[in-house]
Every structure is written in structure tokens, then in C-alpha cells.
Short mmCIF file of C-alpha atoms and ligand atoms in Angstrom, two decimals:
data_model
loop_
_atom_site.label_atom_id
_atom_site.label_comp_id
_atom_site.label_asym_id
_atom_site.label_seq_id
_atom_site.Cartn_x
_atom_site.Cartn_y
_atom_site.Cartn_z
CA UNK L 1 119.32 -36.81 22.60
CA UNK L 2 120.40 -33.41 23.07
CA UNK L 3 119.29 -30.54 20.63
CA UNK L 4 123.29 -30.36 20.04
CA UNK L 5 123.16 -34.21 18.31
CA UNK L 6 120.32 -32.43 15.56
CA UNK L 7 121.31 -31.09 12.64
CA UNK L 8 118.29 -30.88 10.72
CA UNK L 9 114.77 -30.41 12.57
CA UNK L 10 111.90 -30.13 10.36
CA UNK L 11 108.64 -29.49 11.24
CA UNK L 12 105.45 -29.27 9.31
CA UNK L 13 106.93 -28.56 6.10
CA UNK L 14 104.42 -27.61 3.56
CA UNK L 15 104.74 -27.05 0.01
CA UNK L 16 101.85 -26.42 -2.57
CA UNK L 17 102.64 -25.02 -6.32
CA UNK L 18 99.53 -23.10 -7.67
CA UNK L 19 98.62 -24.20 -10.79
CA UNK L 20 95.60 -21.79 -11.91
CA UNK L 21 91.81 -21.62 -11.50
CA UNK L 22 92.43 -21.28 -7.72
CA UNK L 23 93.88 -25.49 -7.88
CA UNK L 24 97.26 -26.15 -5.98
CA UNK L 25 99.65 -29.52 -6.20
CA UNK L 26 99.89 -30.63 -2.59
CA UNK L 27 103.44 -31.78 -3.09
CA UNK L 28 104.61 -31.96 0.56
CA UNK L 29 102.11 -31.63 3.27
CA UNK L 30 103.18 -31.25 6.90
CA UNK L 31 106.23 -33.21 7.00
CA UNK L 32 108.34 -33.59 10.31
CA UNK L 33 111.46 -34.67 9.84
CA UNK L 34 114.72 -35.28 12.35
CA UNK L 35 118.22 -36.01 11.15
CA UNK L 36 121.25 -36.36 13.89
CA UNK L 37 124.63 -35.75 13.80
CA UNK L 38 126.35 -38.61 11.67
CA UNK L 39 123.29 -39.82 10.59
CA UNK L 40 121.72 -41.11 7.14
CA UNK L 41 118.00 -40.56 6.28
CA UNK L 42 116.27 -42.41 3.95
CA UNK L 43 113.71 -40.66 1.93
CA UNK L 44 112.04 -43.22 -0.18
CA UNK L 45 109.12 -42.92 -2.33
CA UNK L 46 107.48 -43.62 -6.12
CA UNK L 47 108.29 -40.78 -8.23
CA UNK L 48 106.05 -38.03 -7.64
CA UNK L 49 105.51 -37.96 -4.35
CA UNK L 50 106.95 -34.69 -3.08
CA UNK L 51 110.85 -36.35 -2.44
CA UNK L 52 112.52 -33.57 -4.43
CA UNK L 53 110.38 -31.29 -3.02
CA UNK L 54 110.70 -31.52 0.10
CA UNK L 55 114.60 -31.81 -0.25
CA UNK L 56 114.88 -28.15 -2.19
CA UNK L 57 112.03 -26.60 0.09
CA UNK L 58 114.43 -27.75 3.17
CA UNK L 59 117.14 -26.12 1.21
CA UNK L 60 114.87 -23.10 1.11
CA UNK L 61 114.99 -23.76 -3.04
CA UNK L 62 112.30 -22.29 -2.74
CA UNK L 63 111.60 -21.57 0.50
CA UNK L 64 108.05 -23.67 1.79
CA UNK L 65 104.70 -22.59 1.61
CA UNK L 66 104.93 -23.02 5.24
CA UNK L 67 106.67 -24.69 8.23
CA UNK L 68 109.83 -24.88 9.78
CA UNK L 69 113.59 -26.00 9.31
CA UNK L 70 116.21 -25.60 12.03
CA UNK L 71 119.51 -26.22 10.60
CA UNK L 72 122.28 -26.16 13.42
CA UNK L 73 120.24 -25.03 15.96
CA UNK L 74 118.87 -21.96 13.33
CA UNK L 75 115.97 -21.46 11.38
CA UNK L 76 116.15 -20.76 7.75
CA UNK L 77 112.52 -19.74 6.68
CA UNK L 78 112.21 -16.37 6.96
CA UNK L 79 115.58 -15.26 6.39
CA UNK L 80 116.79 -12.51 4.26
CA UNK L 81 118.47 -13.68 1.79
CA UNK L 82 122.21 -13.07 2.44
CA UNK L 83 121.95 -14.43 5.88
CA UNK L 84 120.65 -17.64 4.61
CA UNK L 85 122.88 -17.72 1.47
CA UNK L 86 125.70 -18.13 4.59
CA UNK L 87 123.59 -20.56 6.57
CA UNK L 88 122.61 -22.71 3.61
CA UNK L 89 126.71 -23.05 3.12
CA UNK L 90 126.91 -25.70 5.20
CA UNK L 91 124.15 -27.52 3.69
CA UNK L 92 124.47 -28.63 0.42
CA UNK L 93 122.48 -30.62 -2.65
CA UNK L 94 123.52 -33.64 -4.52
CA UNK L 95 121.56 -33.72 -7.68
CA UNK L 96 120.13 -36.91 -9.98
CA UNK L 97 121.54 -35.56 -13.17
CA UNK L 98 125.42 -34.88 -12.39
CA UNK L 99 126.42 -33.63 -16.11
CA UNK L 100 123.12 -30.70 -15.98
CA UNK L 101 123.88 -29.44 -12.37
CA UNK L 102 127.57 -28.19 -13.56
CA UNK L 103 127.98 -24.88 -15.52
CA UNK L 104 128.92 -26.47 -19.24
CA UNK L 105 131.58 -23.95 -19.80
CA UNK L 106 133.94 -23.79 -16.44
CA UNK L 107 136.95 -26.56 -15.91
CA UNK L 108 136.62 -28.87 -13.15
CA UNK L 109 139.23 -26.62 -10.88
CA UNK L 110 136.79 -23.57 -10.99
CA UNK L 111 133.68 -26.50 -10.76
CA UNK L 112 135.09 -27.37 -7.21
CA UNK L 113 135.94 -23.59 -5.70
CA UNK L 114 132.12 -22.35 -7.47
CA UNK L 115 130.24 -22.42 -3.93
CA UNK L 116 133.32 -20.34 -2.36
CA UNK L 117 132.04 -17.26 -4.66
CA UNK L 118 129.60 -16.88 -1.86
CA UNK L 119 131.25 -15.73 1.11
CA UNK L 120 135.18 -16.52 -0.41
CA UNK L 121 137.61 -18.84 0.48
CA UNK L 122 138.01 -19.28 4.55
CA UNK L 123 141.26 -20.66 4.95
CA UNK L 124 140.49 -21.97 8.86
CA UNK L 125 137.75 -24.06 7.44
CA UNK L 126 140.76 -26.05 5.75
CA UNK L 127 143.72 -26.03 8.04
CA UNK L 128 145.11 -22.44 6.85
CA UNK L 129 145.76 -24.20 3.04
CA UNK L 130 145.65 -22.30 0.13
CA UNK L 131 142.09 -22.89 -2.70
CA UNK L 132 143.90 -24.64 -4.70
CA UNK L 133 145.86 -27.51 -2.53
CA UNK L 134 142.48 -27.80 -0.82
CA UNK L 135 140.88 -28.27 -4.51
CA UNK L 136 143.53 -30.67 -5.38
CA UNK L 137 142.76 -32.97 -2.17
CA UNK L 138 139.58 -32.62 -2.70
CA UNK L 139 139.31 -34.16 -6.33
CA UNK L 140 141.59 -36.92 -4.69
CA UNK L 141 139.20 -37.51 -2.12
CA UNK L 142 136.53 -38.37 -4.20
CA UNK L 143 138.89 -40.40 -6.95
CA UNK L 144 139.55 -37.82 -9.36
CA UNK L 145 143.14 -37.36 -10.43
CA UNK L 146 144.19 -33.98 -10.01
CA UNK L 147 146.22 -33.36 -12.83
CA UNK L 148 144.16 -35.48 -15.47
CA UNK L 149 140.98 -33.78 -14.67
CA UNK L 150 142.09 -30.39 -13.54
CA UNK L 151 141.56 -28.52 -16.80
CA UNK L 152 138.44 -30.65 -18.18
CA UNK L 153 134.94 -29.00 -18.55
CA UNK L 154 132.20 -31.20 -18.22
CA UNK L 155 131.62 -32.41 -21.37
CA UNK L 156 135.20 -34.51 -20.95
CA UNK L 157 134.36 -36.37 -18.22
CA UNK L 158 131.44 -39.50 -17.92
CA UNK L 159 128.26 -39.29 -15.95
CA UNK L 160 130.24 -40.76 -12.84
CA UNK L 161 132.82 -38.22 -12.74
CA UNK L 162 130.73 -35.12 -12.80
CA UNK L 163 128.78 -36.39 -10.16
CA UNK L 164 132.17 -37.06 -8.36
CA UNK L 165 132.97 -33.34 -8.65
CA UNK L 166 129.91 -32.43 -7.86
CA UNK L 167 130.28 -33.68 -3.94
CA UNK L 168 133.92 -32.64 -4.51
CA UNK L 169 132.12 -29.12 -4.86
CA UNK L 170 130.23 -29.97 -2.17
CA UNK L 171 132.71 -30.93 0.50
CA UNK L 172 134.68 -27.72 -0.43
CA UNK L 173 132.11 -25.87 1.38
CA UNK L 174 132.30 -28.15 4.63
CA UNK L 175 128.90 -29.25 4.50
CA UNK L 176 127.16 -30.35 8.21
CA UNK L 177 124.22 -31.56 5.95
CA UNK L 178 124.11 -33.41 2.33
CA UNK L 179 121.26 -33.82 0.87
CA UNK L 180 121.47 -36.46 -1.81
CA UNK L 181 118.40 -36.73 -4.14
CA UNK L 182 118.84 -39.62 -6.53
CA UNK L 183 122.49 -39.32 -6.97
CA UNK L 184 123.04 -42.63 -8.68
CA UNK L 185 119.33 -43.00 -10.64
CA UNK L 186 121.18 -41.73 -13.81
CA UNK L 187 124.27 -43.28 -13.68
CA UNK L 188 124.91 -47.06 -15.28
CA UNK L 189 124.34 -49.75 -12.47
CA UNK L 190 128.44 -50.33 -12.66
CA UNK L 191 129.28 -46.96 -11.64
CA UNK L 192 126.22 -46.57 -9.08
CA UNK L 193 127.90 -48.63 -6.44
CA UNK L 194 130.88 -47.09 -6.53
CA UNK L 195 129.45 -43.62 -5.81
CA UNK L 196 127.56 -45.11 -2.84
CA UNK L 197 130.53 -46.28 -1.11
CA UNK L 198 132.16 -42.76 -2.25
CA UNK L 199 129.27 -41.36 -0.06
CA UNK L 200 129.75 -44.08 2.84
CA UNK L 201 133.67 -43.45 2.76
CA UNK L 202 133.21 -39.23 2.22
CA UNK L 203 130.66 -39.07 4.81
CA UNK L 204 133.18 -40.54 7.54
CA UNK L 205 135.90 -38.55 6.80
CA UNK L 206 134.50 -35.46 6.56
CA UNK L 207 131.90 -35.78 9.27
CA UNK L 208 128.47 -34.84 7.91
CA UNK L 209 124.98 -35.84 8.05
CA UNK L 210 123.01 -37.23 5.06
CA UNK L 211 119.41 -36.74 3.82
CA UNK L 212 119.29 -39.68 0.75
CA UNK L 213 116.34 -39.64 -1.31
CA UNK L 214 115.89 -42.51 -4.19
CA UNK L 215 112.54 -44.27 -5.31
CA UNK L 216 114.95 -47.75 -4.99
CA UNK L 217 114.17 -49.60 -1.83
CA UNK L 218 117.41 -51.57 -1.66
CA UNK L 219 120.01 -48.30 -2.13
CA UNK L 220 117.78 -46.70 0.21
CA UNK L 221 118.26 -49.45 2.66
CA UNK L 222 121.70 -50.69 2.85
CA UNK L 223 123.02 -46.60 2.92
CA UNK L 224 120.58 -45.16 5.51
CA UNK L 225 119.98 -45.50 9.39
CA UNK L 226 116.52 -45.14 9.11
CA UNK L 227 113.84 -44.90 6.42
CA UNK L 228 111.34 -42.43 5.72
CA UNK L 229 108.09 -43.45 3.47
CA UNK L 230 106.41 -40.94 1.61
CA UNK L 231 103.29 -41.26 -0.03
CA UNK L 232 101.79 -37.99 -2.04
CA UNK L 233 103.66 -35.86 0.05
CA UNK L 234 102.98 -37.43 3.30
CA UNK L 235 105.45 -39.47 5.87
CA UNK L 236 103.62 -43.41 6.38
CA UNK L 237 106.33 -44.94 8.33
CA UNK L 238 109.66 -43.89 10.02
CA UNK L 239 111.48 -47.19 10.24
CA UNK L 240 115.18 -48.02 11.31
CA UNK L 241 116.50 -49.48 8.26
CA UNK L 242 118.16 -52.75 9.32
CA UNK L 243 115.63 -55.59 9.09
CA UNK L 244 112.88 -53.26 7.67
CA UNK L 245 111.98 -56.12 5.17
CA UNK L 246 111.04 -57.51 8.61
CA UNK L 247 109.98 -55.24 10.59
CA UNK L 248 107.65 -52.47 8.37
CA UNK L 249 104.19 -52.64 8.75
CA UNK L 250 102.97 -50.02 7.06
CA UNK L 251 100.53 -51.36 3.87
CA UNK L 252 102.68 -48.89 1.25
CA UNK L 253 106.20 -50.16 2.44
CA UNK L 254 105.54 -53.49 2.32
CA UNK L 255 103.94 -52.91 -1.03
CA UNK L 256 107.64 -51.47 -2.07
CA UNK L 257 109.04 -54.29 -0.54
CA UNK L 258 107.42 -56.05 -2.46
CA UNK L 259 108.43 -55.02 -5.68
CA UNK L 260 111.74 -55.29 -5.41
CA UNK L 261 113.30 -57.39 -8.13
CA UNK L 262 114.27 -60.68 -7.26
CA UNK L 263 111.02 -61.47 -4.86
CA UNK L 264 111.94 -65.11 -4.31
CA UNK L 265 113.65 -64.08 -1.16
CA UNK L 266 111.90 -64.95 2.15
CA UNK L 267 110.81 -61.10 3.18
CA UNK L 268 109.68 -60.22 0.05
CA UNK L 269 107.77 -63.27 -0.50
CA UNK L 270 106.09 -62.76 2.14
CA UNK L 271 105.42 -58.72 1.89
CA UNK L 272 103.76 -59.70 -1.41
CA UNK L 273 101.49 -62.57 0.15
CA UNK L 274 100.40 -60.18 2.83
CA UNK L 275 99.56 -56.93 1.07
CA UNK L 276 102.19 -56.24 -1.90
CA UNK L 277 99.87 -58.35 -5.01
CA UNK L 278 96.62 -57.22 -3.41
CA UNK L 279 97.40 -53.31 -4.16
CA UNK L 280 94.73 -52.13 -6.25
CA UNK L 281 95.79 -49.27 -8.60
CA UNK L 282 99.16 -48.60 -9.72
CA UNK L 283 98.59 -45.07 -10.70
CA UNK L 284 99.48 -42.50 -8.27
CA UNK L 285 96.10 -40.10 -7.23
CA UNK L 286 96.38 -36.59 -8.20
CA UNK L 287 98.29 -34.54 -5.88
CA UNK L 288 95.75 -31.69 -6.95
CA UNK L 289 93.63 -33.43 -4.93
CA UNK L 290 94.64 -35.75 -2.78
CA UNK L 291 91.93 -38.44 -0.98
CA UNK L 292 90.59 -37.84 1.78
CA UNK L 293 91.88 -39.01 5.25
CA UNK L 294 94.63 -41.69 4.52
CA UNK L 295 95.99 -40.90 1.25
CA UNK L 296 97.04 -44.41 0.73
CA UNK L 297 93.57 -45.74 1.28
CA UNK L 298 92.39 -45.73 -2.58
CA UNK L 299 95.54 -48.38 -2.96
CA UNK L 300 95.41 -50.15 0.16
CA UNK L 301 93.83 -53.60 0.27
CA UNK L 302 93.37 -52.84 4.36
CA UNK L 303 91.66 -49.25 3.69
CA UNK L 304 88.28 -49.55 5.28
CA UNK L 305 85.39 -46.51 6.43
CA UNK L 306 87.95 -44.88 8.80
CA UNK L 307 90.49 -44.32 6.82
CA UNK L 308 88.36 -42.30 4.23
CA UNK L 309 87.00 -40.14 6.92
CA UNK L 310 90.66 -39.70 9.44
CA UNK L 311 93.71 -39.38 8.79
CA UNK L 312 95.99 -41.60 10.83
CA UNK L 313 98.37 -39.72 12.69
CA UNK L 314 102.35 -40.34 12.93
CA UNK L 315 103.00 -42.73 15.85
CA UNK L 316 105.88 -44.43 17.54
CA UNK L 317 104.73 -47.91 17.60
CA UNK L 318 108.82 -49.56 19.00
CA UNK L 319 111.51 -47.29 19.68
CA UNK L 320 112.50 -45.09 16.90
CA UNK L 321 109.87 -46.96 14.75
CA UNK L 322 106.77 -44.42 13.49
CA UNK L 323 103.82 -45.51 11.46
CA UNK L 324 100.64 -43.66 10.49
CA UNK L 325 97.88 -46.25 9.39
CA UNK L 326 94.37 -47.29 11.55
CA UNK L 327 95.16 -51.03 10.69
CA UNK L 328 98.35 -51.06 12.91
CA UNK L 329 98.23 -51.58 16.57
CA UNK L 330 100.67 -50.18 19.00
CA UNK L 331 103.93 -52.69 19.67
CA UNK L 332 102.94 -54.29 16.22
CA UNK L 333 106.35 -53.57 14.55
CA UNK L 334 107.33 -56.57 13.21
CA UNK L 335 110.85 -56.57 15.39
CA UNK L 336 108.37 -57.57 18.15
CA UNK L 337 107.15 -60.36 16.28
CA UNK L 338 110.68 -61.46 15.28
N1 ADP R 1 107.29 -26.31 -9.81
C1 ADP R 1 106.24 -27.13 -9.76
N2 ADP R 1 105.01 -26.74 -10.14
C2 ADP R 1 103.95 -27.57 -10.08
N3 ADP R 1 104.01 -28.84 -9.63
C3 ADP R 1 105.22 -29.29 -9.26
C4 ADP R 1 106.39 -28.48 -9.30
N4 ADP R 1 107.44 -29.22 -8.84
C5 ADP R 1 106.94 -30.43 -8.53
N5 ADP R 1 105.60 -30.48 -8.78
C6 ADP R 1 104.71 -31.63 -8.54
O1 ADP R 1 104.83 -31.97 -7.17
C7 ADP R 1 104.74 -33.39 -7.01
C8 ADP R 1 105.98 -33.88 -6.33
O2 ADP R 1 107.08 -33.78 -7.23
P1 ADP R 1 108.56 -34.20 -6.82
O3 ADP R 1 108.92 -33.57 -5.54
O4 ADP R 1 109.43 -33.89 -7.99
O5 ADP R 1 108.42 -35.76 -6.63
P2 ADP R 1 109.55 -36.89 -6.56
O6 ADP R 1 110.87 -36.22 -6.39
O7 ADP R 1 109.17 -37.75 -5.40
O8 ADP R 1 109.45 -37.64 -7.84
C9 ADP R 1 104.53 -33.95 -8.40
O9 ADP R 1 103.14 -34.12 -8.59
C10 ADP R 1 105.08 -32.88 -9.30
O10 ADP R 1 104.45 -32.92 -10.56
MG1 MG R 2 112.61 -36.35 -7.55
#
């Protein structure tokens, strides 16, 4: 891969909120995270466990505690603000609740043309058109009808079609990078697929790269390339999403596996024989302080001495396949098994 085919490049990304009396929420701690050119990243995790976080603090919203984020070859902590303000253009945020990330008051034609107020309308970036054609197209691109919708303020239009203009708003500014945190988590299960294949389709067409981030193991899975497992702020396993039912290993994915509704089938039968029913809290531990060594450990039905005393490093155990856990052994993703 050349550092041409990387979009995003993430490394050690730290973010801790004080909360008083010298304690801190370890929300996000060291995470390293790669995202390629046309590619989908899965971040999947229960709630709490640093997801949104670690999507705004790539965002620089706000900026880390510490760490690093190359975006198009640049890094963006650090930067003054303007500079990043025109950086950050190109990558933009999908949020969970469509109807509260739009400005109440403003009609749907200003909603699309907000993020231009930045740096102004660059006619080159849209084949020398004029704002409004461009908004137009837009709003059909993501299966709005112009002229019905053109006037409405947000308060007109259902859960589904704010969060259609929202990436309307967002593919007016071009975007190399979306990052998607639960965009369908508030939406009724009708309208949820049909914004994931608006994704799929808008993703194509207009070329970007996609960070998704949902606690729901099988959106995460059919949209994404690969799949990144957090747990309390931590990455457990990097997995390429197609057969990951299969081929996880790590104790905490196969314990989501596991709960996804409908375990009669085969892989999830047998996550929940292996590990899944033998987790033994269900409560996540306090980010305020998180255990020691492997985080998981206090959950994990495998968790023995070692894993209270050392943390278990990120490794590549098959091609493009990371896991950090003591109990699994090099060449022990489950694709080899297979
Ligand atoms: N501004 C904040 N101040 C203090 N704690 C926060 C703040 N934002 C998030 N947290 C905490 O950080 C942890 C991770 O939160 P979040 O990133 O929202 O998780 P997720 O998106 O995976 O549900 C949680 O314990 C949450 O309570
Ligand atoms: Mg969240």
C-alpha cells in the first residue's frame, strides 16, 4: 500500500475528560487506526466505550488529549484553527440523531450550502455549476425531491429525511472521509435500511472513504470492509468483515456475536457455546478506572494471572487480521481453521 491509498492514519489517539478531584474518564486510549481510499471501517462497540469519542477527537471535535491523525497525507492536531477548519472540509460527521444536528430554523436549501459558509462556494469542486443546481442534485442524490423539500425546515420532514440532508450537506463539501456514528440507531428499522444502501450507493458515486461506528454487529458487518472492536476505549481485534462470525477470535467479539438476535444460526451458536454465555458481568467497568492489563479480563471467561498483570498488545495474527488477547496464538484466526 502506498501512503497515497491512506486517507485517514491514526495513531495513538488518546482522549481523557477530567472529571474533578484529580479523576479522568479514559474514553479512548492509544488507538491506531488505518482507513484506505474507498474503504469502510467498522467501529463497533457497547455503548460507552469511547466510539463517539474517538470519531469527534479524529475530527479534532475536540482535538485529543494526545496522538496523531493524518488526514490526506496532513496532520490535524496542532493546527490553528483556520487551517484546520479548511482541512477538516473534506472530512465530515454523520450524526445518530438527524433532526438535533440541523439548525431548527433554516430550510433545507440553506441546510445543504451551511458547510460552504466556511471557505464559500468553489465552483471547480462541482464542474463550474452554480450553489444552487449543485444543491438541487444533491437533494436528488440522496432521494429528496427538490422542489417538495426545498423550502421545508426541519420540523417538516421525518427522522429519515433529515438525516438524508444531512449527508446531502455532507457531500456538498466533497468529503474524502465520512465518518458515520450511528446514523440509523434512531431511525425506525423500515427506514434504517434504506439509508444504508443510501450510504453504499453515495459512497460509490462520490468516491469517499467511510469510518461507520454502531453498537449493532450485523449493520456493522454487512456495510464495512473490516471491523474494529473496541472495548473501554481500547481496539481488541481488527478483523476483515466477511466471515468474521467465523473467523474472530477475540473473547469480546465473539461475545457480540453472540448476542445477536436470532442465535439459532450455526456461527452464533457456536460463539455462544465457546465464550458468549460464559461472560461474567454485563456491566461495563468504569472508564475512571479501567482494570488493569487486559481491560476485558474482569468479563472474560479465558482471563487468567497474565492478563491482570500485561496488557496484550495489537497483533496481526492472518493477513489484515489483528487481535490483542494472551489466549490467542499466532495463525489462530479462525479463516485458518475454516
Ligand atoms: N465530555 C465528556 N466528559 C466526561 N466524560 C465523557 C464525555 N464524553 C464522553 N464521556 C465518557 O466517555 C466514555 C465514552 O463515551 P462515548 O464515546 O460517547 O461512547 P460510545 O459512543 O461508544 O457510546 C463514556 O464513559 C462517557 O460517559
Ligand atoms: Mg456514541
Amino acid at each position: 500500500m502506498t501512503t497515497q491509498d491512506m486517507v485517514l492514519d491514526v495513531r495513538d489517539l488518546v482522549v481523557e475528560f477530567p472529571v474533578g478531584r484529580g479523576e479522568k474518564v479514559h474514553a479512548v486510549s492509544g488507538l491506531d487506526l488505518e482507513l484506505r481510499a474507498g474503504e469502510t471501517l467498522g467501529i463497533l462497540g457497547e455503548s460507552g466505550c469511547g466510539k463517539s469519542t474517538a470519531g469527534r477527537a479524529i475530527m479534532q471535535l475536540p482535538p485529543p488529549t494526545s496522538g496523531s491523525v493524518g488526514f490526506d497525507g496532513h496532520e490535524l492536531v496542532g493546527l490553528p484553527a483556520r487551517t484546520l477548519r479548511r482541512r477538516r472540509a473534506r472530512m465530515q460527521l454523520i450524526m445518530q440523531d438527524p433532526i438535533s444536528s440541523l439548525n431548527p430554523r433554516r430550510k433545507v436549501k440553506d441546510l445543504v450550502a451551511e458547510g460552504l459558509s466556511i471557505w464559500g462556494f468553489d465552483a471547480s469542486l462541482h464542474d463550474g455549476k452554480d450553489k444552487d443546481t449543485v444543491v438541487r442534485e444533491l437533494l436528488e442524490a440522496v432521494g429528496l425531491e427538490p422542489d417538495v423539500v426545498w423550502d421545508r425546515r426541519p420540523d417538516e420532514l421525518s427522522g429519515g429525511q433529515c438525516q438524508r440532508v444531512c449527508i446531502a450537506r455532507a457531500l456538498m463539501m466533497r468529503p474524502r472521509v465520512l465518518i458515520c456514528d450511528e446514523p440509523v440507531s434512531s431511525l425506525d428499522v423500515s427506514v434504517q435500511a434504506q439509508i444504508l444502501n443510501l450510504l453504499e450507493e453515495t459512497k460509490e458515486r462520490f468516491s469517499f472513504s467511510m469510518v461507520f461506528i454502531a453498537h449493532d454487529v450485523s449493520v456493522v458487518k454487512n456495510i464495512s470492509d473490516r471491523v474494529m472492536v473496541l472495548y473501554l476505549g481500547k481496539a481488541c481485534e481488527v478483523v476483515p468483515s466477511d466471515g468474521m462470525h467465523r473467523t474472530s477470535v477475540h473473547p469480546y467479539t465473539r461475545m457480540l456475536l453472540a448476542s445477536i438476535p436470532g442465535a439459532e444460526t450455526e456461527a452464533a451458536a457456536d460463539a455462544s457455546s465457546w465464550v458468549g454465555a460464559s461472560v461474567k458481568t454485563t456491566e461495563l467497568p468504569s472508564p475512571l478506572n479501567p482494570p488493569s492489563g487486559c481491560r476485558f479480563r474482569t468479563r472474560c471467561p479465558l482471563a487468567t494471572e497474565l492478563c491482570a498483570t500485561e496488557e496484550p498488545r495489537l497483533r496481526e495474527i492472518a493477513p489484515g487480521h489483528l487481535v490483542a488477547c494472551h489466549h490467542v496464538a499466532t495463525g489462530e484466526s479462525g479463516s485458518a481453521l475454516a
